[in-house]
Coordinates of C-alpha atoms (C1' of nucleotides) in Angstrom, one line a residue:
Chain I
M23 CA -0.1 -0.2 0.2
S24 CA 1.6 3.4 -1.0
T25 CA 1.9 6.1 1.4
E26 CA -0.9 8.3 1.2
D27 CA 0.0 12.3 0.2
L28 CA -3.0 13.8 2.0
L29 CA -3.8 17.4 1.3
A30 CA -6.6 19.3 3.3
V31 CA -8.6 21.8 1.7
V32 CA -10.9 24.3 2.8
R33 CA -12.8 27.5 1.5
A34 CA -11.9 30.7 2.8
P35 CA -13.6 33.9 2.0
A36 CA -10.3 35.8 1.7
G37 CA -7.0 34.7 0.8
L38 CA -5.5 31.4 -1.2
G39 CA -3.0 29.2 -1.7
L40 CA -1.5 29.5 1.7
A41 CA 2.2 30.2 1.5
D42 CA 3.1 28.5 4.2
A43 CA 1.3 25.4 3.8
E44 CA 2.7 22.3 2.1
R45 CA -0.3 20.2 2.9
A46 CA -3.4 22.4 4.0
W47 CA -5.1 25.0 1.6
A48 CA -7.5 27.4 1.3
V49 CA -9.0 28.3 -1.8
P50 CA -11.2 31.3 -2.4
A51 CA -14.9 31.0 -1.6
R52 CA -16.2 33.9 -3.8
D53 CA -14.2 32.9 -7.0
A54 CA -15.1 29.5 -7.5
A55 CA -13.4 29.3 -10.7
A56 CA -10.3 30.3 -9.3
A57 CA -10.5 27.8 -6.5
A58 CA -11.7 25.0 -9.0
E59 CA -8.1 25.9 -11.0
V60 CA -5.9 25.8 -7.6
L61 CA -7.6 22.3 -7.1
A62 CA -7.2 21.1 -10.5
R63 CA -3.9 22.1 -10.6
L64 CA -2.7 20.6 -7.4
E65 CA -4.9 17.3 -8.5
S66 CA -2.6 17.1 -11.7
E67 CA 0.5 17.7 -9.9
R68 CA 0.4 15.8 -6.6
S69 CA -2.7 13.6 -7.3
P70 CA -3.6 13.7 -3.4
R71 CA -5.9 12.3 -1.5
W72 CA -8.1 15.1 -0.4
V73 CA -9.1 15.7 3.3
L74 CA -12.4 17.5 3.1
W75 CA -15.0 18.4 6.1
S76 CA -17.7 17.6 4.1
A77 CA -17.5 16.6 0.4
E78 CA -21.1 18.2 -0.2
D79 CA -20.3 21.4 1.9
L80 CA -16.8 22.0 0.0
L81 CA -17.6 20.3 -3.4
G82 CA -21.3 21.3 -3.9
P83 CA -21.1 25.0 -4.1
L84 CA -17.7 24.7 -6.3
L85 CA -18.9 22.2 -9.1
D86 CA -22.1 24.5 -9.2
A87 CA -19.7 27.1 -10.8
A88 CA -17.0 24.7 -12.3
P89 CA -19.1 21.3 -13.3
D90 CA -15.9 19.8 -14.6
L91 CA -13.9 19.7 -11.6
R92 CA -13.0 16.2 -10.6
L93 CA -11.1 15.2 -7.4
A94 CA -10.0 11.5 -7.8
R95 CA -9.8 10.6 -4.2
A96 CA -10.9 12.2 -0.8
W97 CA -11.0 11.5 2.8
D98 CA -14.5 12.8 3.8
L99 CA -14.4 13.4 7.5
A100 CA -18.0 13.6 7.7
A101 CA -18.4 10.2 6.1
V102 CA -16.0 8.7 7.9
C103 CA -17.7 10.0 11.0
R104 CA -20.9 8.5 10.2
L105 CA -19.3 5.4 9.4
L106 CA -17.6 5.2 12.7
E107 CA -20.4 6.4 14.9
G108 CA -23.6 5.5 13.1
G109 CA -25.2 8.7 14.6
A110 CA -26.7 11.2 12.6
R111 CA -24.4 14.1 13.4
D112 CA -21.5 14.6 11.0
D113 CA -20.7 18.3 11.6
P114 CA -17.2 19.4 12.4
S115 CA -17.9 19.8 16.3
A116 CA -19.3 16.1 16.0
V117 CA -16.4 14.7 14.0
V118 CA -13.6 16.2 16.0
A119 CA -15.1 15.1 19.1
A120 CA -15.8 11.6 17.6
A121 CA -12.0 11.5 16.6
A122 CA -11.1 12.4 19.9
G123 CA -13.0 10.0 21.6
L124 CA -15.0 12.3 23.2
D125 CA -18.9 12.4 23.7
P126 CA -20.2 13.8 20.6
G127 CA -23.7 14.6 22.4
A128 CA -21.2 17.2 24.5
A129 CA -20.2 18.9 21.0
P130 CA -21.0 22.6 20.7
A131 CA -23.9 22.4 18.3
A132 CA -23.9 25.0 15.3
G133 CA -25.1 28.0 16.3
Q134 CA -24.9 27.6 20.0
L135 CA -23.7 30.0 22.1
D136 CA -20.5 28.7 23.7
L137 CA -19.5 30.8 27.1
G138 CA -17.5 27.7 28.5
G139 CA -15.1 27.9 25.7
L140 CA -14.6 31.6 25.8
V141 CA -13.9 31.5 29.4
E142 CA -11.4 28.6 29.4
E143 CA -9.6 29.4 26.5
A144 CA -7.1 26.9 25.1
G145 CA -3.8 27.0 23.1
G146 CA -4.7 24.1 21.1
A147 CA -3.5 23.5 17.6
G148 CA -2.8 25.9 15.4
D149 CA -2.5 29.8 16.2
G150 CA -5.6 31.5 14.2
G151 CA -6.8 35.1 15.0
A152 CA -8.4 34.2 18.5
G153 CA -6.8 31.2 20.0
G154 CA -6.9 27.9 18.5
P155 CA -9.7 26.0 17.3
L156 CA -10.0 23.7 20.3
R157 CA -11.1 24.2 23.7
A158 CA -9.2 23.1 26.8
D159 CA -11.4 19.8 27.1
G160 CA -10.9 18.8 23.7
H161 CA -13.9 20.1 21.7
L162 CA -14.0 22.0 18.7
R163 CA -15.0 26.1 19.8
A164 CA -18.3 27.0 18.7
D165 CA -17.6 30.2 17.3
W166 CA -14.9 28.1 14.9
A167 CA -17.4 25.5 14.2
D168 CA -19.7 28.6 13.1
G169 CA -17.2 30.1 10.9
A170 CA -14.7 31.9 12.7
W171 CA -12.0 29.8 11.5
A172 CA -12.5 31.8 8.0
A173 CA -11.3 35.2 9.8
S174 CA -7.5 35.0 8.2
P175 CA -5.7 33.3 6.2
A176 CA -3.6 31.8 9.3
S177 CA -6.9 30.6 11.0
A178 CA -8.0 29.2 7.8
A179 CA -4.7 27.2 7.5
A180 CA -5.3 26.1 11.1
W181 CA -8.7 24.9 10.1
A182 CA -7.4 23.0 7.3
E183 CA -4.6 21.5 9.5
L184 CA -7.3 20.5 12.2
A185 CA -8.8 18.8 9.3
L186 CA -5.5 16.7 8.6
A187 CA -4.8 15.8 12.3
T188 CA -8.8 15.0 12.6
A189 CA -8.4 12.4 9.5
G190 CA -5.2 10.8 11.2
R191 CA -7.3 10.2 14.4
Q192 CA -9.9 8.7 12.3
R193 CA -7.7 6.6 10.6
E194 CA -6.0 5.3 13.7
Q195 CA -9.6 4.2 14.9
L196 CA -10.3 2.2 11.7
T197 CA -7.0 0.7 11.8
G198 CA -6.8 0.2 15.6
P199 CA -7.3 -2.9 17.5
S200 CA -11.1 -3.3 17.0
A201 CA -10.4 -3.5 13.5
S202 CA -8.4 -7.0 14.4
G203 CA -5.9 -6.5 11.8
R204 CA -8.5 -6.3 9.0
A205 CA -8.2 -3.6 6.3
G206 CA -11.9 -3.6 5.7
P207 CA -12.7 -0.4 7.7
L208 CA -10.0 1.4 5.9
H209 CA -11.1 0.5 2.6
T210 CA -14.7 1.3 3.8
A211 CA -13.6 5.0 4.5
W212 CA -12.2 5.5 1.1
S213 CA -14.7 3.9 -0.8
E214 CA -17.6 5.7 1.4
S215 CA -15.2 9.1 0.6
A216 CA -15.3 8.2 -3.1
A217 CA -19.2 8.0 -3.0
S218 CA -19.6 11.2 -1.2
L219 CA -17.6 12.8 -4.2
L220 CA -19.8 10.8 -6.8
A221 CA -23.0 11.8 -4.8
V222 CA -22.1 15.6 -5.4
E223 CA -21.4 14.9 -8.7
L224 CA -24.6 13.0 -9.4
G225 CA -26.4 16.0 -8.2
T226 CA -24.7 18.7 -10.3
S227 CA -24.9 16.5 -13.4
G228 CA -28.2 15.1 -13.1
L229 CA -29.7 12.3 -15.0
P230 CA -30.3 12.6 -18.6
L231 CA -34.1 12.5 -19.2
D232 CA -36.0 13.8 -22.4
V233 CA -38.7 16.1 -21.5
G234 CA -40.6 15.5 -24.8
V235 CA -41.0 11.5 -24.0
A236 CA -41.9 12.4 -20.5
A237 CA -44.5 14.8 -21.2
E238 CA -45.8 12.2 -23.8
V239 CA -46.1 9.7 -21.2
L240 CA -47.9 12.2 -18.6
D241 CA -50.6 13.1 -21.5
R242 CA -51.2 9.5 -21.9
L243 CA -51.7 8.6 -18.0
V244 CA -53.0 11.9 -16.5
G245 CA -53.9 14.1 -19.1
P246 CA -52.5 17.3 -20.4
P247 CA -50.6 19.8 -17.9
A248 CA -53.2 22.5 -16.0
G249 CA -52.5 25.8 -16.8
T250 CA -54.4 27.3 -14.0
E251 CA -55.5 26.0 -10.9
R252 CA -59.4 26.4 -12.0
E253 CA -58.1 24.1 -14.7
A254 CA -56.4 21.6 -12.1
A255 CA -59.3 21.5 -10.1
A256 CA -61.6 20.8 -13.4
Q257 CA -59.2 17.9 -14.2
R258 CA -59.4 16.4 -10.8
A259 CA -63.2 16.6 -10.9
A260 CA -63.3 14.8 -14.1
R261 CA -61.0 12.2 -12.9
D262 CA -63.3 11.8 -9.7
A263 CA -66.6 11.6 -11.4
P264 CA -66.7 7.8 -12.6
V265 CA -65.8 6.5 -9.6
L266 CA -68.4 8.8 -7.6
R267 CA -71.2 7.9 -10.0
L268 CA -70.5 4.0 -9.4
L269 CA -70.3 5.1 -5.5
G270 CA -73.8 7.0 -5.8
D271 CA -72.4 9.7 -3.6
A272 CA -71.1 12.8 -5.2
T273 CA -69.8 14.4 -1.9
V274 CA -67.2 11.7 -1.2
D275 CA -64.0 13.2 -0.8
L276 CA -62.0 10.7 -2.6
R277 CA -58.6 11.8 -1.4
N278 CA -59.5 11.2 2.3
P279 CA -59.1 7.8 3.2
A280 CA -61.6 8.0 6.1
A281 CA -64.0 9.2 4.1
V282 CA -63.7 6.3 1.4
R283 CA -63.5 3.7 4.3
A284 CA -66.8 5.3 5.5
A285 CA -68.4 5.4 2.4
L286 CA -67.4 1.7 1.4
A287 CA -68.8 0.6 4.7
S288 CA -72.1 2.1 4.0
R289 CA -72.7 -0.3 0.9
G290 CA -71.5 -3.2 3.3
L291 CA -68.0 -3.1 2.6
D292 CA -66.0 -2.8 6.1
L293 CA -62.5 -2.6 5.4
P294 CA -59.8 -2.2 8.3
D295 CA -58.1 0.4 6.0
T296 CA -58.3 1.2 2.0
R297 CA -54.8 -0.1 0.8
S298 CA -55.0 -1.0 -2.9
W299 CA -53.8 -4.4 -2.4
R300 CA -56.9 -4.9 -0.3
L301 CA -59.3 -3.2 -2.7
E302 CA -57.8 -5.3 -5.6
Q303 CA -58.2 -8.6 -3.8
L304 CA -61.9 -7.6 -3.2
A305 CA -62.5 -6.3 -6.8
A306 CA -61.1 -9.7 -8.0
A307 CA -64.1 -11.5 -6.3
P308 CA -66.9 -12.7 -8.4
G309 CA -69.7 -10.6 -7.6
A310 CA -67.5 -7.7 -6.4
H311 CA -68.8 -4.0 -6.5
P312 CA -67.6 -2.3 -9.5
V313 CA -66.4 0.6 -7.6
L314 CA -63.9 -1.3 -6.0
A315 CA -61.9 -1.7 -9.5
A316 CA -63.0 1.9 -10.5
L317 CA -61.1 3.0 -7.1
V318 CA -58.2 1.1 -7.8
G319 CA -57.7 2.6 -11.4
W320 CA -58.5 6.0 -9.9
R321 CA -55.9 5.6 -7.0
Q322 CA -53.0 4.6 -9.9
R323 CA -53.7 8.0 -12.1
E324 CA -54.1 10.2 -8.9
R325 CA -50.8 8.6 -7.6
F326 CA -48.9 9.5 -10.8
A327 CA -50.7 13.0 -11.1
V328 CA -49.4 14.0 -7.8
A329 CA -46.1 12.5 -7.4
H330 CA -44.8 12.4 -11.1
G331 CA -46.9 14.6 -12.8
H332 CA -46.5 17.7 -14.8
R333 CA -45.7 19.6 -11.7
W334 CA -42.9 17.1 -10.7
L335 CA -41.5 17.6 -14.4
A336 CA -41.4 21.2 -14.2
E337 CA -40.1 21.6 -10.8
H338 CA -37.1 18.7 -11.0
V339 CA -36.0 18.8 -14.5
A340 CA -34.7 21.3 -16.6
G341 CA -32.0 21.3 -19.5
G342 CA -32.6 17.8 -20.2
R343 CA -31.6 16.8 -16.9
L344 CA -33.5 15.3 -13.8
R345 CA -31.6 17.0 -11.0
A346 CA -31.8 15.7 -7.3
T347 CA -29.7 15.9 -4.1
W348 CA -28.1 12.8 -3.4
S349 CA -26.8 11.7 0.1
A350 CA -23.8 9.0 0.2
S351 CA -24.7 7.1 3.1
D352 CA -28.3 7.4 4.7
G353 CA -30.4 5.6 7.1
G354 CA -29.0 3.0 9.4
A355 CA -27.6 0.8 6.6
G356 CA -25.7 3.8 4.8
R357 CA -27.6 3.3 1.5
M358 CA -27.2 5.9 -1.3
T359 CA -30.6 7.9 -1.2
A360 CA -31.6 10.9 -3.7
T361 CA -34.6 13.5 -3.7
G362 CA -36.7 14.4 -6.5
G363 CA -38.6 11.0 -6.8
V364 CA -35.1 9.7 -8.8
H365 CA -35.4 6.5 -6.5
S366 CA -39.0 5.8 -6.9
L367 CA -39.5 6.8 -10.5
P368 CA -42.3 4.7 -11.8
R369 CA -41.7 2.2 -14.6
E370 CA -43.7 4.1 -17.2
L371 CA -41.4 7.0 -16.9
R372 CA -38.4 5.0 -17.5
P373 CA -38.2 5.1 -21.3
A374 CA -38.0 9.1 -20.6
V375 CA -34.7 8.2 -19.3
R376 CA -32.7 8.5 -22.5
A377 CA -28.9 8.8 -23.8
D378 CA -28.1 12.2 -25.4
P379 CA -27.4 11.8 -29.4
G380 CA -24.3 10.2 -29.7
H381 CA -24.5 8.8 -26.5
L382 CA -26.0 5.3 -25.1
L383 CA -26.8 4.2 -21.4
V384 CA -25.0 1.2 -20.0
R385 CA -27.2 -0.3 -17.3
A386 CA -25.7 -2.8 -14.8
D387 CA -27.7 -4.8 -12.1
L388 CA -26.1 -6.8 -9.5
G389 CA -27.6 -10.2 -9.3
Q390 CA -28.6 -11.3 -6.0
V391 CA -26.4 -9.1 -3.9
E392 CA -28.0 -9.5 -0.5
P393 CA -27.4 -13.1 -0.3
R394 CA -24.1 -13.2 -1.6
V395 CA -23.0 -10.5 0.7
L396 CA -24.6 -12.6 3.4
A397 CA -22.1 -15.7 2.4
V398 CA -19.1 -13.4 2.6
V399 CA -19.8 -11.7 6.3
S400 CA -20.9 -15.2 7.5
G401 CA -18.4 -17.3 5.5
D402 CA -21.0 -20.2 5.4
E403 CA -19.4 -22.8 3.4
G404 CA -22.6 -23.7 1.8
L405 CA -23.6 -20.7 0.7
V406 CA -20.3 -19.9 -0.4
R407 CA -20.9 -22.7 -3.0
A408 CA -24.2 -21.6 -3.7
A409 CA -23.0 -18.5 -4.9
A410 CA -20.7 -19.9 -7.3
A411 CA -23.7 -20.8 -9.3
E412 CA -25.0 -17.7 -11.5
D413 CA -28.3 -18.3 -10.2
L414 CA -28.0 -18.6 -6.3
Y415 CA -31.3 -19.9 -5.6
S416 CA -31.0 -22.9 -7.7
P417 CA -28.3 -24.9 -5.7
V418 CA -30.2 -23.6 -2.5
A419 CA -33.5 -25.2 -3.6
R420 CA -31.8 -28.5 -4.3
R421 CA -30.2 -28.7 -1.0
L422 CA -33.3 -27.6 1.1
G423 CA -35.4 -29.9 -1.5
V424 CA -37.7 -27.5 -2.3
G425 CA -38.9 -25.2 -5.6
R426 CA -36.6 -22.4 -6.2
D427 CA -39.6 -20.0 -5.6
V428 CA -39.6 -21.3 -1.9
A429 CA -36.1 -21.2 -1.7
K430 CA -35.9 -17.9 -2.6
V431 CA -38.5 -16.9 -0.1
A432 CA -36.6 -19.1 2.3
V433 CA -33.5 -16.9 1.8
L434 CA -35.2 -14.0 1.9
A435 CA -37.4 -14.4 4.8
A436 CA -34.2 -15.4 6.8
M437 CA -32.4 -11.9 5.9
Y438 CA -35.4 -9.6 6.8
G439 CA -36.7 -11.7 9.7
Q440 CA -40.0 -13.0 8.4
T441 CA -41.3 -15.7 10.3
S442 CA -45.1 -16.1 9.3
G443 CA -46.6 -17.7 6.2
A444 CA -44.9 -20.1 3.8
A445 CA -41.6 -18.8 4.5
G446 CA -41.6 -19.7 8.0
A447 CA -41.9 -23.5 7.0
A448 CA -39.1 -23.0 4.7
L449 CA -36.7 -21.3 7.3
A450 CA -36.3 -24.4 9.3
G451 CA -34.6 -25.9 6.1
M452 CA -32.4 -22.6 5.8
E453 CA -31.2 -23.1 9.7
R454 CA -30.4 -26.7 9.3
E455 CA -28.2 -26.5 5.8
Y456 CA -26.7 -23.0 6.3
P457 CA -26.2 -22.7 10.1
R458 CA -23.7 -19.9 9.8
A459 CA -25.4 -17.6 7.7
T460 CA -28.6 -18.0 9.5
G461 CA -26.6 -18.0 13.0
L462 CA -25.1 -14.5 12.2
L463 CA -28.5 -13.3 11.3
V464 CA -30.2 -14.6 14.7
E465 CA -27.3 -13.0 16.7
A466 CA -27.8 -9.8 14.8
A467 CA -31.5 -9.7 15.5
R468 CA -30.8 -11.0 19.2
R469 CA -28.1 -7.7 19.6
G470 CA -30.9 -5.4 18.2
A471 CA -33.7 -6.3 20.4
A472 CA -31.3 -6.5 23.4
G473 CA -30.4 -2.6 22.4
E474 CA -26.9 -3.2 21.4
D475 CA -24.9 -2.0 18.3
V476 CA -24.2 -3.9 15.4
R477 CA -21.5 -3.6 12.3
T478 CA -21.5 -4.1 8.9
A479 CA -18.9 -5.8 7.3
G480 CA -17.0 -2.7 6.5
G481 CA -17.1 -1.8 9.9
R482 CA -20.1 0.7 9.8
R483 CA -22.0 0.8 13.2
V484 CA -25.6 0.3 13.3
R485 CA -26.8 1.8 16.8
G486 CA -29.1 -0.1 18.7
H487 CA -31.6 1.6 20.7
R488 CA -32.3 0.9 24.3
P489 CA -35.8 -0.6 25.1
E490 CA -37.7 0.9 27.4
D491 CA -38.8 -0.4 30.5
V492 CA -42.2 -1.7 30.7
P493 CA -43.9 -1.0 33.9
V494 CA -44.5 -4.3 35.8
E495 CA -48.3 -3.5 36.3
A496 CA -48.6 -3.3 32.5
G497 CA -51.8 -4.7 30.7
T498 CA -51.2 -7.3 28.2
A499 CA -51.7 -4.8 25.3
A500 CA -48.7 -2.9 26.5
L501 CA -46.7 -6.1 26.9
D502 CA -47.6 -6.9 23.5
A503 CA -46.7 -3.7 22.0
H504 CA -43.3 -3.7 23.9
R505 CA -42.7 -7.1 22.4
Q506 CA -43.6 -6.1 18.8
A507 CA -41.3 -3.0 19.1
L508 CA -38.5 -5.7 20.6
A509 CA -39.1 -7.7 17.5
A510 CA -39.0 -4.9 15.2
R511 CA -35.6 -3.8 16.7
G512 CA -34.3 -7.4 15.8
R513 CA -35.4 -7.0 12.2
Y514 CA -33.9 -3.9 11.8
T515 CA -30.7 -4.9 13.0
R516 CA -30.7 -8.5 11.2
N517 CA -31.6 -6.6 8.1
A518 CA -28.9 -3.6 8.6
V519 CA -25.9 -6.0 8.5
V520 CA -27.2 -7.6 5.1
Q521 CA -28.5 -4.3 3.3
G522 CA -25.4 -2.2 4.8
S523 CA -22.8 -4.5 3.9
A524 CA -24.2 -4.9 0.4
A525 CA -24.1 -0.8 0.2
E526 CA -20.5 -1.0 0.9
L527 CA -19.7 -3.5 -1.8
F528 CA -22.0 -1.6 -4.1
K529 CA -20.1 1.8 -3.3
A530 CA -16.9 0.1 -3.6
W531 CA -17.9 -1.3 -6.8
A532 CA -19.1 2.4 -7.9
A533 CA -16.0 3.8 -7.0
T534 CA -14.0 1.6 -9.1
V535 CA -15.8 2.7 -12.1
R536 CA -15.6 6.4 -11.2
A537 CA -12.3 5.9 -10.9
R538 CA -11.7 4.2 -14.6
L539 CA -14.1 6.4 -16.0
L540 CA -12.1 9.6 -14.7
T541 CA -8.8 8.2 -16.3
S542 CA -10.4 7.4 -19.6
G543 CA -9.9 11.1 -20.7
P544 CA -8.3 14.7 -19.4
S545 CA -11.6 16.2 -19.9
P546 CA -15.6 15.6 -19.7
S547 CA -15.9 15.3 -23.5
E548 CA -12.9 13.0 -24.1
R549 CA -14.0 10.6 -21.6
D550 CA -16.0 7.5 -22.1
G551 CA -18.6 8.6 -19.7
E552 CA -20.1 9.0 -16.1
V553 CA -22.1 7.6 -13.7
V554 CA -25.6 9.1 -13.7
L555 CA -27.4 6.7 -11.4
C556 CA -27.0 4.5 -8.4
L557 CA -29.7 2.6 -7.0
H558 CA -28.8 0.3 -4.4
D559 CA -27.7 -2.7 -7.0
E560 CA -27.9 -1.1 -10.1
L561 CA -25.6 1.4 -12.0
L562 CA -26.6 3.4 -14.6
L563 CA -23.7 5.5 -17.0
H564 CA -23.9 7.7 -19.9
V565 CA -21.2 7.0 -22.2
R566 CA -20.2 7.9 -25.6
A567 CA -21.9 5.7 -28.1
D568 CA -18.6 4.7 -29.4
A569 CA -17.2 3.7 -25.8
A570 CA -20.3 2.0 -25.0
E571 CA -19.1 -1.6 -25.8
R572 CA -15.9 -1.2 -24.0
V573 CA -17.4 0.5 -20.7
A574 CA -19.7 -2.4 -20.7
R575 CA -17.2 -4.9 -20.5
D576 CA -15.1 -2.9 -18.3
L577 CA -17.9 -2.8 -15.7
V578 CA -17.7 -6.5 -15.4
A579 CA -13.8 -6.5 -14.9
D580 CA -14.4 -3.8 -12.3
L581 CA -17.0 -5.8 -10.5
D582 CA -14.7 -8.6 -10.0
A583 CA -12.0 -6.7 -8.8
A584 CA -13.9 -4.5 -6.7
A585 CA -15.6 -7.4 -5.1
A586 CA -12.2 -9.5 -4.6
R587 CA -10.8 -6.9 -3.0
W588 CA -13.8 -6.3 -0.5
C589 CA -14.1 -9.9 0.1
R590 CA -10.4 -9.7 1.6
A591 CA -10.7 -6.6 3.3
V592 CA -13.5 -7.7 5.4
G593 CA -11.9 -11.0 6.3
G594 CA -14.3 -13.2 4.4
P595 CA -14.1 -15.9 1.4
P596 CA -14.0 -15.2 -2.1
V597 CA -17.6 -15.0 -3.4
R598 CA -18.5 -14.9 -6.7
F599 CA -20.5 -11.6 -7.6
T600 CA -22.5 -11.2 -11.0
A601 CA -23.9 -8.3 -12.8
D602 CA -26.4 -8.2 -15.9
V603 CA -25.0 -5.4 -18.3
A604 CA -26.8 -4.0 -21.1
V605 CA -26.2 -1.2 -23.8
V606 CA -29.5 0.7 -24.2
E607 CA -30.9 3.7 -25.7
D608 CA -33.4 4.6 -22.7
W609 CA -33.6 3.2 -19.2
S610 CA -37.0 1.0 -19.9
Q611 CA -34.9 -1.4 -22.5
A612 CA -34.5 -4.9 -21.4
K613 CA -31.4 -6.1 -19.5
G614 CA -28.6 -8.0 -21.4
Chain Y
dT12 C1' -52.1 29.0 11.9
dG13 C1' -48.2 26.0 12.3
dC14 C1' -46.5 21.3 13.1
dG15 C1' -46.4 16.8 13.8
dT16 C1' -48.8 12.2 13.0
dT17 C1' -51.4 9.0 9.8
dT18 C1' -52.2 7.2 5.4
dT19 C1' -51.0 5.5 1.0
dG20 C1' -48.0 4.4 -3.1
dT21 C1' -43.7 4.0 -5.8
dT22 C1' -38.9 2.0 -5.9
dT23 C1' -34.6 -1.4 -4.5
Chain W
dG10 C1' -55.5 -13.4 11.5
dA11 C1' -51.0 -12.9 10.6
dT12 C1' -47.4 -11.0 5.3
dT13 C1' -39.5 -8.6 5.7
dA14 C1' -36.4 -4.5 5.1
dA15 C1' -35.0 0.5 3.5
dA16 C1' -35.8 4.9 1.3
dC17 C1' -38.9 9.6 -0.5
dA18 C1' -42.9 12.2 -0.8
dA19 C1' -47.6 14.1 -0.9
dA20 C1' -52.1 15.2 1.3
dA21 C1' -55.2 15.1 5.0
dC22 C1' -56.2 15.2 9.6
dG23 C1' -55.2 16.1 14.7
dC24 C1' -53.6 18.9 18.2
dA25 C1' -52.0 22.9 20.6

DNA sequence: TGCGTTTTGTTT
DNA sequence: GATTAAACAAAACGCA
């Protein structure tokens, strides 16, 4: 492993290119173009691993002005803090506290008046205008967290130096005794940081979306766009009319679930709720009231119009790009998430996700990631062998002596904590034939139910929540609720170790793909293409048409490399990972 | 009036 | 009877 050349960078309102700093840089905040120039020069001269307080905060505004800037490698202090702590806070105060082994809860929150720090001022690191960045107790000074570090070039330098020192401390935690000699957590820090860079880039460049195609789809499914509020109301009324006629009551508010439920009840249909699957079930029965089917259809159209209608299109799509805000690691398991409806784009709209002229999309789906990841983290020999097959569920079905469908349900039920129905029966076979895999899941669930933390393969901490004590005199209802809450926490942690580890493998792959694309050319137009969507187990790339076949081949090679590295780093056996890759013009087209 | 909760539905 | 996880997002209701 080569020694890393760490360079820290911050954006200061005044001054740039700190004369006294070899490794700590401040770039001008006002002049984004100049800042991007400095970064691009350092990137090409020294190809450092950039230490950033947060890629989102630093790079987001910078890319708005200089969208072509690409940093190859980073150490994102916020991302690594989330990884190590599993908490929600990742601001500099919390990052510094966690890296120093202090209680992040005691760290000053942004905007908080910090009298204690002002009184007992400390020497600390650096020598900014008003003392160093740290208080005597090791916490970050509140005024520095609020931006006082930007007062002078010297204090900006101290702020960047603190970033370097903090990265060093995080690194020690990642490689320390708790890592037990494994490189997993360090690798995760790198790939999570790369994912942070990617998240900012995805937000800036957006997903190619053909507005004409989208508008056609919307016209067909929900009608033309409404120019005025009156028109919108008229369209709503027109959509409602047939259902209300069948209902025989024009006063029912179809958008109010309680009103719908009451209306159905008065016609002899007493339902616990009005969810679509329930309505569909009833509508399919012989002699069913025709309003049920009508209501289901109405719901689909209404849902589409509200969530992904013309308003959505106008709000989120501009210049042929659907833009969203991306998070590199969200929720307990650390998946990538996006706003703007990007991750729940209805199938009907996928034809609109279309490559620009002269370009193609390359889509790649991981096959059965979660059971394969379970094979790695558990080291279960039987599951590792099953993963050697293109279709993992076939060998599992043979071993359990059941059909493939049942085997699939059993594997998923084990990972998600399902105990009832057909899955419950198949589960016994899983425990018998794959004891290490199920054992790991049961232990994760036990820890969750006991309020203990669990960790993903790459070392992400998933916090348990301490169960609240139930009063001894509590009734059966309260006890039941308590038991249910414990079971839910168990399912949560059981799922998090698999889903979270899968997210890490996915990001390692995405980071590898991104790195290769960056080396394919010196400027965006000369490169093969770029990643435009990450969807849990699917990558979508927008590439030059002449490079598409090569990129598609490379995606598979990158998966092999990333997966082999990841298996080794987390201390698991080598497990086969597969991907379906296809070169397509739009996202709706079939996989390879 | 505003904010938090409930209901619903889409994706993986 | 009972249905497994995670996200984002909108509208309506309920409470203060």
